[in-house]
XYZ file of C-alpha atoms in Angstrom:
348
model
C 9.248 16.232 -28.675
C 10.426 18.493 -25.916
C 7.659 20.940 -26.437
C 5.041 18.311 -25.786
C 6.801 17.023 -22.642
C 6.193 19.940 -20.433
C 2.431 20.146 -20.956
C 2.063 16.408 -20.713
C 4.112 16.033 -17.464
C 2.467 19.122 -15.877
C -0.752 17.522 -16.774
C 0.265 14.156 -15.195
C 1.319 16.109 -12.125
C -2.064 17.843 -11.807
C -3.892 14.575 -11.603
C -2.443 13.993 -8.223
C -3.312 17.340 -6.882
C -6.404 18.832 -5.231
C -7.359 21.839 -3.187
C -10.430 23.317 -1.616
C -12.589 25.594 -3.840
C -14.508 28.226 -1.836
C -18.070 29.148 -2.683
C -18.070 31.858 -0.019
C -15.201 33.981 1.509
C -16.040 33.543 5.211
C -18.203 30.743 6.728
C -20.875 32.506 8.852
C -21.565 31.713 12.404
C -24.309 29.035 12.812
C -26.372 27.717 15.674
C -26.369 23.794 15.384
C -29.336 22.554 13.375
C -30.085 25.840 11.745
C -29.177 27.879 8.715
C -27.664 31.184 8.934
C -29.133 32.397 5.759
C -31.880 35.175 5.905
C -33.202 34.009 2.228
C -33.958 30.376 3.332
C -36.778 30.236 5.694
C -37.325 27.148 7.892
C -40.526 26.288 5.884
C -38.654 26.414 2.517
C -39.250 23.214 0.649
C -35.481 22.538 0.391
C -34.614 23.687 3.821
C -33.500 20.378 5.213
C -31.514 19.600 2.081
C -29.666 22.939 2.169
C -28.861 22.409 5.755
C -27.473 18.901 5.193
C -25.281 20.154 2.379
C -24.137 23.239 4.521
C -23.291 20.953 7.441
C -21.374 18.630 5.206
C -19.541 21.707 3.792
C -20.592 20.966 0.311
C -22.467 24.130 -0.103
C -21.752 27.458 1.528
C -23.615 30.657 0.863
C -23.191 33.333 -1.608
C -22.415 35.651 1.251
C -22.217 35.148 5.041
C -26.091 35.666 5.404
C -27.485 34.719 2.030
C -27.684 31.422 0.106
C -29.605 32.466 -3.032
C -31.705 29.225 -3.268
C -33.170 30.461 -6.528
C -30.017 31.381 -8.137
C -28.869 29.380 -11.246
C -26.193 26.944 -10.648
C -23.003 27.770 -12.719
C -20.826 25.204 -14.358
C -17.947 26.316 -11.915
C -20.236 25.595 -8.916
C -21.327 22.271 -10.392
C -17.785 21.110 -10.749
C -16.904 22.124 -7.484
C -19.783 20.474 -5.815
C -19.006 17.303 -7.746
C -15.405 17.313 -6.653
C -16.465 17.732 -3.000
C -18.919 14.954 -3.467
C -16.391 12.726 -4.991
C -14.186 13.187 -1.979
C -16.970 12.221 0.424
C -18.080 9.188 -1.570
C -14.391 7.948 -1.781
C -13.980 7.918 1.948
C -12.745 11.524 2.314
C -14.312 14.318 4.321
C -14.850 16.689 1.294
C -11.756 18.770 2.241
C -9.038 18.733 -0.459
C -5.269 19.374 0.192
C -3.463 22.346 -1.397
C -1.576 21.892 -4.578
C 2.025 20.614 -4.272
C 4.895 21.720 -6.471
C 3.730 20.909 -10.109
C 7.139 21.167 -11.356
C 8.137 17.944 -9.584
C 6.302 15.604 -11.882
C 7.928 12.306 -13.051
C 7.355 9.216 -15.150
C 9.532 6.177 -14.155
C 9.987 2.842 -15.896
C 10.952 -0.307 -13.902
C 11.887 -3.624 -15.451
C 10.542 -7.049 -14.436
C 12.885 -6.952 -11.441
C 11.906 -3.634 -10.131
C 15.154 -1.936 -11.573
C 14.727 1.619 -12.798
C 15.846 1.970 -16.370
C 14.302 5.158 -17.709
C 12.839 8.354 -16.413
C 11.135 11.536 -17.561
C 10.711 14.766 -15.724
C 10.119 18.519 -16.756
C 13.333 18.697 -18.585
C 13.095 15.596 -20.797
C 10.418 13.533 -22.356
C 9.587 10.454 -24.516
C 10.463 10.064 -28.051
C 6.875 9.948 -29.084
C 3.640 8.989 -27.335
C -0.045 8.559 -27.775
C -2.958 7.559 -25.570
C -1.724 4.019 -25.094
C 1.900 4.106 -26.153
C 5.201 5.649 -24.973
C 8.381 5.455 -27.067
C 11.553 5.517 -25.050
C 13.661 5.576 -28.243
C 13.185 6.627 -31.787
C 15.057 3.483 -32.947
C 13.078 0.634 -34.596
C 13.121 -2.738 -32.879
C 15.282 -1.744 -29.992
C 15.976 -5.008 -28.109
C 17.957 -3.080 -25.367
C 14.680 -2.366 -23.709
C 13.105 -4.954 -21.341
C 10.111 -6.917 -22.698
C 7.737 -5.475 -20.141
C 7.676 -2.638 -17.651
C 5.976 -0.866 -14.913
C 5.414 2.898 -15.425
C 4.937 5.044 -12.321
C 3.560 8.469 -12.597
C 3.785 10.791 -9.785
C 5.069 14.089 -7.988
C 8.340 14.216 -5.933
C 7.397 14.211 -2.182
C 3.738 13.568 -2.873
C 1.559 10.366 -3.111
C -0.360 8.525 -4.392
C 1.426 7.198 -7.314
C -0.316 5.798 -10.505
C 1.149 2.560 -11.903
C 0.666 1.167 -15.323
C 1.949 -2.298 -16.881
C 3.366 -2.041 -20.300
C 4.478 -4.429 -22.929
C 7.420 -4.024 -25.319
C 6.212 -2.661 -28.723
C 7.965 -1.176 -31.815
C 6.526 0.923 -34.560
C 7.817 2.324 -37.989
C 6.684 5.239 -39.918
C 4.058 4.260 -42.421
C 3.859 6.654 -45.484
C 0.491 8.410 -46.018
C -0.759 7.547 -42.435
C -0.910 9.584 -39.209
C 1.244 7.868 -36.690
C -0.397 9.514 -33.685
C 2.939 9.200 -31.579
C 3.390 5.509 -32.482
C 7.070 5.604 -33.591
C 10.251 4.041 -32.340
C 10.291 1.320 -29.519
C 8.620 1.622 -26.387
C 5.733 0.143 -24.289
C 1.975 -0.481 -25.023
C -0.372 -0.037 -22.212
C -3.790 -2.007 -21.993
C -5.230 0.920 -20.099
C -5.215 4.253 -21.811
C -2.378 6.256 -20.093
C -3.917 9.525 -20.940
C -7.066 8.493 -19.030
C -5.729 10.261 -15.929
C -4.578 13.614 -17.672
C -6.470 13.689 -20.973
C -9.105 16.054 -19.536
C -6.514 18.324 -18.086
C -4.251 18.466 -21.160
C -5.577 21.752 -22.415
C -5.157 23.290 -19.009
C -1.407 23.251 -19.250
C -0.929 23.382 -22.979
C 0.331 26.943 -23.829
C -1.793 26.940 -26.918
C -4.880 26.677 -24.650
C -3.809 29.439 -22.118
C -3.041 27.549 -19.068
C -3.583 30.497 -16.617
C -7.262 30.505 -17.560
C -7.993 27.402 -15.546
C -5.113 26.453 -13.094
C -5.748 29.604 -11.096
C -9.530 29.538 -11.077
C -11.096 28.951 -7.661
C -13.107 26.004 -8.866
C -10.531 24.225 -10.869
C -8.829 22.245 -8.226
C -12.120 20.253 -7.410
C -11.751 19.016 -10.961
C -8.509 17.160 -9.932
C -10.425 15.061 -7.562
C -12.576 13.839 -10.221
C -9.710 13.556 -12.645
C -7.704 11.492 -10.116
C -10.552 8.765 -10.478
C -10.289 8.805 -14.130
C -13.230 11.140 -14.867
C -12.688 13.859 -17.330
C -15.363 16.209 -16.090
C -13.621 19.332 -17.049
C -12.894 18.371 -20.474
C -16.507 16.980 -21.044
C -17.977 20.283 -19.803
C -15.627 22.130 -22.208
C -16.663 20.152 -25.104
C -20.445 20.469 -24.326
C -20.243 24.247 -23.938
C -17.868 24.627 -26.967
C -20.069 22.743 -29.232
C -23.089 24.629 -28.222
C -21.490 27.869 -28.733
C -19.263 27.482 -31.786
C -17.096 29.970 -33.547
C -18.376 31.474 -36.819
C -16.499 28.701 -38.767
C -18.105 25.969 -36.692
C -15.009 25.199 -34.603
C -14.906 25.627 -30.817
C -12.144 26.317 -28.378
C -11.660 24.593 -25.094
C -9.974 27.764 -23.780
C -12.937 29.896 -24.770
C -15.329 27.388 -23.061
C -13.208 27.235 -20.009
C -13.319 30.894 -19.395
C -17.320 30.765 -19.381
C -17.448 28.349 -16.406
C -18.128 30.855 -13.783
C -21.003 32.453 -15.764
C -22.332 29.546 -17.850
C -25.315 27.981 -16.289
C -25.208 24.297 -15.520
C -28.149 22.314 -17.142
C -29.840 19.478 -15.399
C -28.182 17.057 -17.904
C -24.593 18.532 -17.073
C -25.178 18.188 -13.319
C -26.450 14.555 -13.624
C -23.410 13.769 -15.653
C -21.020 15.346 -13.133
C -22.742 13.662 -10.075
C -22.840 10.287 -11.691
C -19.146 10.356 -12.085
C -18.527 11.380 -8.415
C -20.394 8.455 -7.105
C -18.381 5.228 -7.186
C -20.670 3.087 -5.147
C -23.531 0.932 -6.440
C -26.867 2.606 -6.176
C -29.919 0.576 -5.214
C -32.517 0.565 -8.077
C -35.810 1.580 -6.637
C -37.567 3.033 -9.854
C -38.442 1.807 -13.416
C -36.609 3.995 -15.771
C -38.161 2.640 -18.989
C -40.799 5.561 -19.376
C -38.788 8.752 -19.144
C -40.680 10.675 -21.929
C -37.955 13.039 -23.132
C -34.722 11.300 -22.554
C -34.008 10.585 -26.146
C -30.650 10.062 -27.674
C -28.469 12.623 -25.651
C -25.142 12.514 -23.905
C -25.093 11.314 -20.444
C -28.044 8.850 -20.849
C -26.422 6.204 -18.666
C -25.923 8.781 -15.785
C -29.520 10.003 -16.039
C -30.891 6.433 -15.927
C -28.733 5.545 -13.060
C -29.843 8.612 -10.966
C -33.450 8.092 -11.935
C -33.353 4.445 -11.024
C -31.966 5.322 -7.560
C -34.618 7.956 -6.776
C -31.934 10.752 -6.877
C -33.703 12.395 -9.794
C -37.376 12.371 -10.247
C -38.124 14.620 -13.059
C -39.804 17.963 -13.243
C -43.526 17.030 -13.502
C -45.924 14.177 -13.048
C -44.842 12.403 -16.284
C -41.328 12.127 -14.975
C -40.049 14.379 -17.850
C -36.257 14.987 -17.312
C -36.003 18.429 -19.102
C -32.244 17.915 -19.541
C -31.647 21.249 -21.114
C -33.205 23.090 -18.256
C -31.149 25.253 -15.683
C -30.806 24.135 -12.227
C -31.159 26.210 -9.169
C -28.776 26.049 -6.137
C -31.704 24.674 -4.017
C -32.403 21.929 -6.622
C -28.752 20.990 -6.568
C -28.711 20.716 -2.783
C -31.669 18.395 -2.842
C -29.972 16.173 -5.483
C -26.806 16.035 -3.476
C -28.741 15.384 -0.318
C -30.435 12.333 -1.969
C -27.069 10.946 -3.054
C -25.689 10.975 0.345
C -28.806 10.017 2.222
C -30.499 6.968 0.804
C -33.587 7.452 2.946
C -34.150 10.758 1.225
C -34.484 9.122 -2.285
C -37.814 9.126 -3.996
C -40.070 6.503 -5.406
C -41.789 7.420 -8.586
């Protein structure tokens, strides 16, 4: 199991880490209340929204003097925007700290009296595990383990720490059935323990080529989403991979990941990302029962929520969503502005 320990603990570590993705190298000088971009005139339909997002540091320009309002939003930009928005909507200022030392991750187990009785780090790992279970020993019915535990996941010298409550559980191998890691004696958790790192697992698994995402400029923003249990990056990889399968019908998360800077974000993708970044309740001001082209698609709940709040209003008078349509940078700024400014939301 040692081979699986490193990617899992690295993945756990990354859920506690964030840094600032840059959408432009050098912020341009600006006169207060105006934009420095030569391609966004003051009478541009999205000028106020772009200005608002620029002042909130959600959006910067493509260059010091251009914004590219009609440019198509990429998946990388969409993830970065959602990460910054998530920071703002969870009480932050949109600025995300730099990555700490990812080799210092740990999982610690405490008994009912708060006494430490087991610990994993980069050099050792559990006997087996799955999304809700961790085995501390390969022995069946090991009664030396406490009947319950508190498992803490974190990084040395860095906070916050994630805590999970576990109950003693033992499993035996059943012939002809996949165990999915459920062997030996350990702890069963009510909350899926991979919910905080499942979406990042491929990022550190050598089989998926970790360097493709860990060092990408946009990737740290995904940790902000992931910290709140939102598997945005994994979801985007699955969507892209399934729409661009290999000749045999399979798809690779690694291949999908490498397309983020050039793959165009659809309206449905952006709605899905933005919905996950907004934790607060949104006031319902619109009837969402008559969206003509919603159909049975992924992200339906997110789309309905944002329509109901007046953040999305459709692409024509019928309220058609056009989920597969591409999104411009100006349109993305308008959506973000409506999220953060209730008075800017639209009644249908």
